[in-house]
Amino acid sequence: MILAPGPVPISIYGDDVWSLAPLIANPSASRVGVDWSKFPDAFREEMRMAAWMMINTALPASVLVGHPAWHSRLGPHGIYDTVRRWQRFAHWLTAQGTSGLGACTAETFTAYAAHLARRPGATRNDGTKELVALTRLWAFDAASAHPAGLVKPPWHRYGVDDYLPATPGPGPGESSREPIAPATMGPLLIWALRVVDDFADDIVSAWTEMQRLTEQAEQTVGTRESMGRLRSYLDQLVERRAPVPTRWHKGEHQISMTYMAALVGCSPKQINSHLRTERRAGFRDYARRHPGPCPLATPITGRVAGQPWTEAIDFTEVPQLMRHLSVTCFIVLAYLTGMRPGENGAELHLMQHSARFK
């Protein structure tokens, strides 16, 4: 050790307080010391000997194997911190009824590590420092002229990971899940981008038209003229054996009242009431036997292999297509931002961005 310049108190082995000032060369650094009166009687002299060894000798080379970051010698503040950790260990051992370091077993060390991990605010970093301090206690005790017989801590053989507090959850903005493999993510991202680039305009146009037709049907007031148009429309369907605009619902084809009402220019209530009349008693069965589409008149601009991706978008398919578009927007934004659903409100933020993108 390099002694500090100038007059400093020099402690002897038997003093109640060991001043570490002679080891501190920086005049502005705090002067620390080890107060042996604060140690339990059963452990004071055993730990005093280990501390003397730590101050005057290097950590045995065999202990450093596998620990390249460890220092063979500690500075005065490192010595002070290590001995303070020994002091806490001694008080815990006294509370457990242990009479000396020689009475400690591997199970004793395991129980103390579990005690440290349960402390409020315990961290893996501080837990590592506590366990390394006890490894130094074992090493210097074994190297002393009068060893107390402390056993080797189990973590020096098996590593400290299993003896530390659980790894904390991710902080803000960090992901807790493994990323999707590129072999899976690549094709998914390519098709997500294609859906957005090639089909988004068609789907959004269909969504706008569906909302317009729905609003029109809901706001139409039934009149004699609208009832006349409805009767004429249904008569023509039956006479020509033409398909009826339907939707798949509860395992069967059912008449799409909203689409039909907007197409004819009547109200959905008029359709319902008219179908209950004797004249139309079998029309629902006719519709189940002759189901037809509900095509929208919106343009189709998207292409697959140079051909339109669909002849027309069906009125009944629009909500599902819009969900698909939202999901593809979500996939693209999630990949580009690195956020994942369920973490720190990421799902809500991404869905909000998806809605703006549409």
XYZ file of C-alpha atoms in Angstrom:
358
model
C 0.000 0.000 0.000
C 1.109 3.596 -0.671
C 1.029 5.671 2.502
C -0.460 9.142 2.393
C 1.942 12.043 2.822
C 1.937 14.183 5.907
C 0.945 13.486 9.523
C -1.920 10.977 9.731
C -2.997 8.711 12.583
C -1.448 5.251 12.407
C -3.575 2.488 13.901
C -2.226 -0.704 15.437
C -3.784 -4.139 15.106
C -5.491 -4.134 18.523
C -7.157 -0.695 18.232
C -10.952 -0.528 18.416
C -10.902 1.760 15.379
C -8.641 1.310 12.400
C -8.119 4.570 10.562
C -7.638 4.035 6.849
C -6.331 7.590 6.432
C -2.719 6.472 5.921
C -3.857 4.684 2.767
C -5.618 7.731 1.284
C -3.236 9.858 -0.743
C -5.881 12.318 -1.970
C -6.107 15.129 0.616
C -9.645 16.008 -0.481
C -10.979 12.466 -0.073
C -12.969 11.510 3.006
C -11.107 9.764 5.854
C -12.791 6.489 6.714
C -12.097 3.908 9.394
C -13.266 0.514 10.618
C -14.938 0.521 14.047
C -14.463 -2.972 15.455
C -16.647 -2.242 18.488
C -19.664 -2.503 16.195
C -18.945 -6.151 15.366
C -20.479 -9.009 17.392
C -17.995 -10.516 19.843
C -18.063 -13.977 18.227
C -16.890 -12.626 14.866
C -14.768 -9.579 15.721
C -11.339 -11.206 15.882
C -11.948 -13.568 12.971
C -12.954 -10.707 10.697
C -10.193 -8.455 12.071
C -7.619 -11.010 10.906
C -9.275 -11.267 7.450
C -9.295 -7.456 7.182
C -5.586 -7.269 8.094
C -4.876 -9.793 5.333
C -6.939 -7.771 2.837
C -4.997 -4.588 3.648
C -1.533 -6.138 3.570
C -1.737 -8.916 0.968
C -3.139 -9.416 -2.502
C -6.109 -11.636 -3.206
C -4.787 -15.137 -4.031
C -4.364 -15.637 -7.777
C -6.482 -18.810 -7.651
C -9.478 -16.752 -6.544
C -9.129 -14.419 -9.522
C -9.451 -17.237 -12.064
C -12.643 -16.648 -14.062
C -13.059 -13.133 -12.645
C -10.949 -10.824 -14.839
C -12.744 -7.693 -13.594
C -11.820 -8.292 -9.946
C -8.959 -6.353 -8.360
C -6.344 -8.266 -6.407
C -6.076 -5.249 -4.069
C -8.767 -2.771 -3.071
C -8.350 0.900 -2.339
C -9.116 2.244 1.153
C -12.749 3.013 0.376
C -13.178 -0.413 -1.227
C -11.725 -1.982 1.914
C -14.069 0.048 4.088
C -17.117 -0.929 2.016
C -16.151 -4.616 2.045
C -15.655 -4.724 5.810
C -18.996 -2.972 6.325
C -20.630 -5.785 4.333
C -18.841 -8.319 6.540
C -20.275 -6.497 9.554
C -23.840 -6.905 8.254
C -23.166 -10.590 7.634
C -21.851 -11.009 11.191
C -24.969 -9.456 12.715
C -27.197 -11.696 10.569
C -25.226 -14.777 11.655
C -25.593 -13.745 15.319
C -29.369 -13.452 14.865
C -29.379 -16.996 13.412
C -27.528 -18.338 16.450
C -24.247 -18.988 14.625
C -21.247 -18.870 16.951
C -18.396 -18.244 14.503
C -17.263 -18.313 10.899
C -16.252 -21.950 11.232
C -19.884 -22.860 11.923
C -21.058 -21.451 8.576
C -22.052 -23.963 5.888
C -22.942 -23.680 2.216
C -26.586 -23.653 3.320
C -25.804 -20.686 5.587
C -24.466 -18.740 2.625
C -27.503 -19.697 0.515
C -29.886 -18.536 3.237
C -28.037 -15.220 3.593
C -28.151 -14.643 -0.183
C -31.926 -15.257 -0.095
C -32.178 -12.778 2.811
C -30.336 -10.138 0.785
C -32.551 -10.735 -2.270
C -35.710 -10.178 -0.186
C -34.654 -6.803 1.185
C -36.785 -3.856 0.018
C -35.129 -2.199 -2.961
C -32.639 -5.036 -3.445
C -30.853 -4.876 -6.788
C -28.697 -7.358 -8.649
C -25.797 -4.914 -8.677
C -25.712 -4.441 -4.902
C -26.399 -8.140 -4.367
C -23.336 -8.977 -6.461
C -21.195 -6.658 -4.333
C -22.443 -8.345 -1.150
C -21.624 -11.826 -2.421
C -18.204 -10.828 -3.779
C -17.370 -9.272 -0.389
C -18.107 -12.610 1.278
C -15.961 -14.408 -1.284
C -13.094 -12.106 -0.272
C -13.815 -12.916 3.387
C -13.470 -16.644 2.646
C -10.314 -16.147 0.554
C -8.477 -13.990 3.097
C -9.571 -16.178 5.991
C -8.208 -19.251 4.209
C -4.934 -17.437 3.440
C -4.365 -16.220 7.018
C -2.046 -17.803 9.577
C -4.988 -18.655 11.819
C -7.991 -19.450 9.568
C -11.412 -19.642 11.163
C -12.398 -22.400 8.742
C -15.001 -20.518 6.675
C -16.298 -22.716 3.847
C -16.165 -21.631 0.226
C -19.339 -19.735 -0.763
C -21.364 -21.817 -3.259
C -21.635 -18.917 -5.726
C -17.853 -18.889 -6.185
C -18.211 -22.336 -7.731
C -21.554 -21.995 -9.547
C -21.785 -18.247 -10.257
C -23.843 -15.553 -8.569
C -26.851 -15.423 -10.931
C -28.955 -17.952 -9.011
C -28.333 -16.118 -5.724
C -29.354 -12.624 -6.846
C -32.756 -10.884 -6.917
C -34.903 -11.612 -9.966
C -34.061 -9.672 -13.092
C -36.257 -6.532 -13.111
C -38.809 -5.956 -15.844
C -37.979 -3.714 -18.762
C -37.846 0.001 -18.238
C -39.784 2.522 -20.311
C -39.307 1.982 -24.017
C -37.683 -1.435 -23.622
C -39.051 -4.688 -24.975
C -39.599 -7.759 -22.845
C -40.116 -10.213 -25.704
C -37.712 -11.790 -28.141
C -37.868 -10.260 -31.637
C -39.614 -12.205 -34.395
C -37.186 -14.137 -36.574
C -36.270 -12.324 -39.823
C -37.380 -15.373 -41.844
C -40.880 -14.870 -40.457
C -40.921 -11.087 -40.273
C -39.585 -10.502 -43.805
C -42.494 -11.961 -45.837
C -45.020 -10.610 -43.314
C -43.631 -7.078 -43.601
C -43.460 -7.275 -47.412
C -47.129 -8.212 -47.702
C -48.134 -5.686 -45.058
C -46.464 -2.977 -47.128
C -48.118 -4.290 -50.312
C -51.566 -4.187 -48.737
C -50.975 -0.604 -47.632
C -49.458 0.555 -50.924
C -51.664 -1.367 -53.383
C -55.037 -1.842 -51.706
C -55.433 0.929 -49.125
C -57.041 3.414 -51.549
C -59.634 0.867 -52.706
C -60.482 -0.222 -49.160
C -60.765 3.317 -47.819
C -62.980 4.311 -50.786
C -65.198 1.300 -50.108
C -65.356 2.188 -46.411
C -66.465 5.722 -47.258
C -69.108 4.419 -49.676
C -70.381 1.855 -47.163
C -70.800 4.567 -44.545
C -72.596 6.776 -47.075
C -75.043 4.023 -48.029
C -75.627 3.094 -44.392
C -76.348 6.713 -43.475
C -78.623 7.074 -46.491
C -80.627 3.978 -45.550
C -80.967 5.057 -41.924
C -82.134 8.562 -42.838
C -84.607 7.550 -45.556
C -88.236 8.020 -44.503
C -90.613 5.399 -45.846
C -93.248 6.706 -48.238
C -95.748 5.254 -50.700
C -93.305 5.959 -53.484
C -90.447 4.138 -51.724
C -92.760 1.186 -50.997
C -93.681 1.081 -54.681
C -90.023 0.958 -55.655
C -89.434 -1.868 -53.195
C -92.330 -3.983 -54.500
C -91.218 -3.491 -58.073
C -87.608 -4.396 -57.209
C -88.550 -7.616 -55.397
C -91.000 -8.658 -58.144
C -88.285 -8.267 -60.770
C -85.845 -10.390 -58.743
C -88.319 -13.246 -58.509
C -89.454 -12.993 -62.130
C -85.845 -13.096 -63.421
C -84.773 -15.672 -60.823
C -82.060 -13.178 -59.983
C -79.875 -13.411 -56.856
C -80.812 -11.384 -53.790
C -78.217 -9.139 -52.035
C -77.367 -11.127 -48.910
C -74.824 -11.413 -46.118
C -73.559 -14.512 -44.353
C -74.831 -14.427 -40.782
C -75.272 -17.156 -38.155
C -74.492 -19.912 -40.620
C -76.885 -18.879 -43.385
C -77.483 -16.284 -46.081
C -79.666 -13.450 -44.885
C -80.976 -10.437 -46.789
C -78.732 -7.391 -46.477
C -81.444 -4.941 -45.422
C -79.220 -1.855 -45.285
C -77.669 -2.421 -48.717
C -81.042 -3.218 -50.302
C -82.669 -0.174 -48.702
C -79.921 2.124 -50.029
C -80.078 0.479 -53.467
C -83.883 0.794 -53.781
C -84.274 4.115 -51.975
C -86.506 2.921 -49.137
C -86.042 2.368 -45.423
C -84.909 -0.924 -43.809
C -88.104 -0.895 -41.720
C -90.193 -0.950 -44.879
C -88.314 -4.032 -46.102
C -88.845 -5.828 -42.784
C -92.535 -5.023 -42.632
C -93.117 -5.890 -46.306
C -91.428 -9.278 -45.950
C -93.899 -10.165 -43.211
C -96.851 -9.757 -45.536
C -98.569 -12.741 -47.107
C -97.387 -11.644 -50.549
C -93.744 -12.036 -49.528
C -94.137 -15.026 -47.202
C -91.565 -17.163 -49.058
C -89.129 -14.464 -50.111
C -86.632 -15.147 -47.301
C -86.427 -18.780 -48.384
C -85.955 -17.586 -51.964
C -83.073 -15.380 -50.821
C -81.388 -18.325 -49.040
C -81.645 -20.376 -52.236
C -80.478 -17.492 -54.441
C -77.859 -15.579 -52.467
C -76.129 -12.743 -54.256
C -73.392 -10.199 -53.632
C -73.686 -6.584 -52.540
C -71.139 -4.929 -54.863
C -70.100 -1.331 -54.373
C -69.574 0.974 -57.332
C -66.188 2.224 -56.087
C -63.222 1.945 -58.501
C -60.662 -0.846 -58.164
C -57.131 0.456 -58.728
C -55.042 -2.182 -56.929
C -53.320 -4.825 -59.045
C -51.953 -8.333 -58.470
C -49.828 -9.695 -61.329
C -51.119 -6.847 -63.486
C -54.798 -7.719 -62.909
C -57.367 -6.033 -60.612
C -57.210 -7.768 -57.239
C -61.028 -8.037 -57.167
C -63.897 -7.264 -59.499
C -65.703 -5.231 -56.836
C -65.634 -4.806 -53.094
C -68.700 -6.213 -51.407
C -70.693 -4.049 -49.011
C -70.612 -6.833 -46.408
C -66.827 -7.338 -46.691
C -65.804 -3.761 -45.998
C -65.566 -3.964 -42.154
C -63.328 -7.044 -42.394
C -61.149 -5.463 -45.083
C -60.766 -2.342 -42.974
C -59.655 -4.476 -40.015
C -57.087 -6.145 -42.249
C -55.819 -2.741 -43.358
C -55.565 -1.584 -39.734
C -53.579 -4.690 -38.842
C -51.163 -4.186 -41.725
C -50.643 -0.550 -40.702
C -50.066 -1.797 -37.161
C -47.463 -4.339 -38.322
C -45.540 -1.764 -40.341
C -45.551 0.850 -37.580
C -44.693 -1.671 -34.865
C -41.719 -2.904 -36.873
C -40.450 0.579 -37.706
C -40.804 1.930 -34.157
C -39.699 -1.211 -32.315
C -42.721 -1.077 -30.006
C -44.685 -4.222 -29.281
C -48.316 -4.683 -28.234
C -49.038 -4.816 -24.534
C -45.841 -2.996 -23.484
C -46.071 0.486 -21.986
C -49.264 1.334 -23.835
C -47.608 0.602 -27.187
C -50.720 -1.042 -28.591
C -52.837 2.064 -28.007
C -50.224 4.378 -29.526
C -49.734 2.185 -32.584
C -53.467 1.851 -33.215
C -53.823 5.621 -32.979
C -51.057 6.044 -35.560
C -52.689 3.387 -37.747
C -55.945 5.321 -37.675
C -54.158 8.498 -38.755
C -52.355 6.595 -41.501
C -55.645 5.412 -42.952
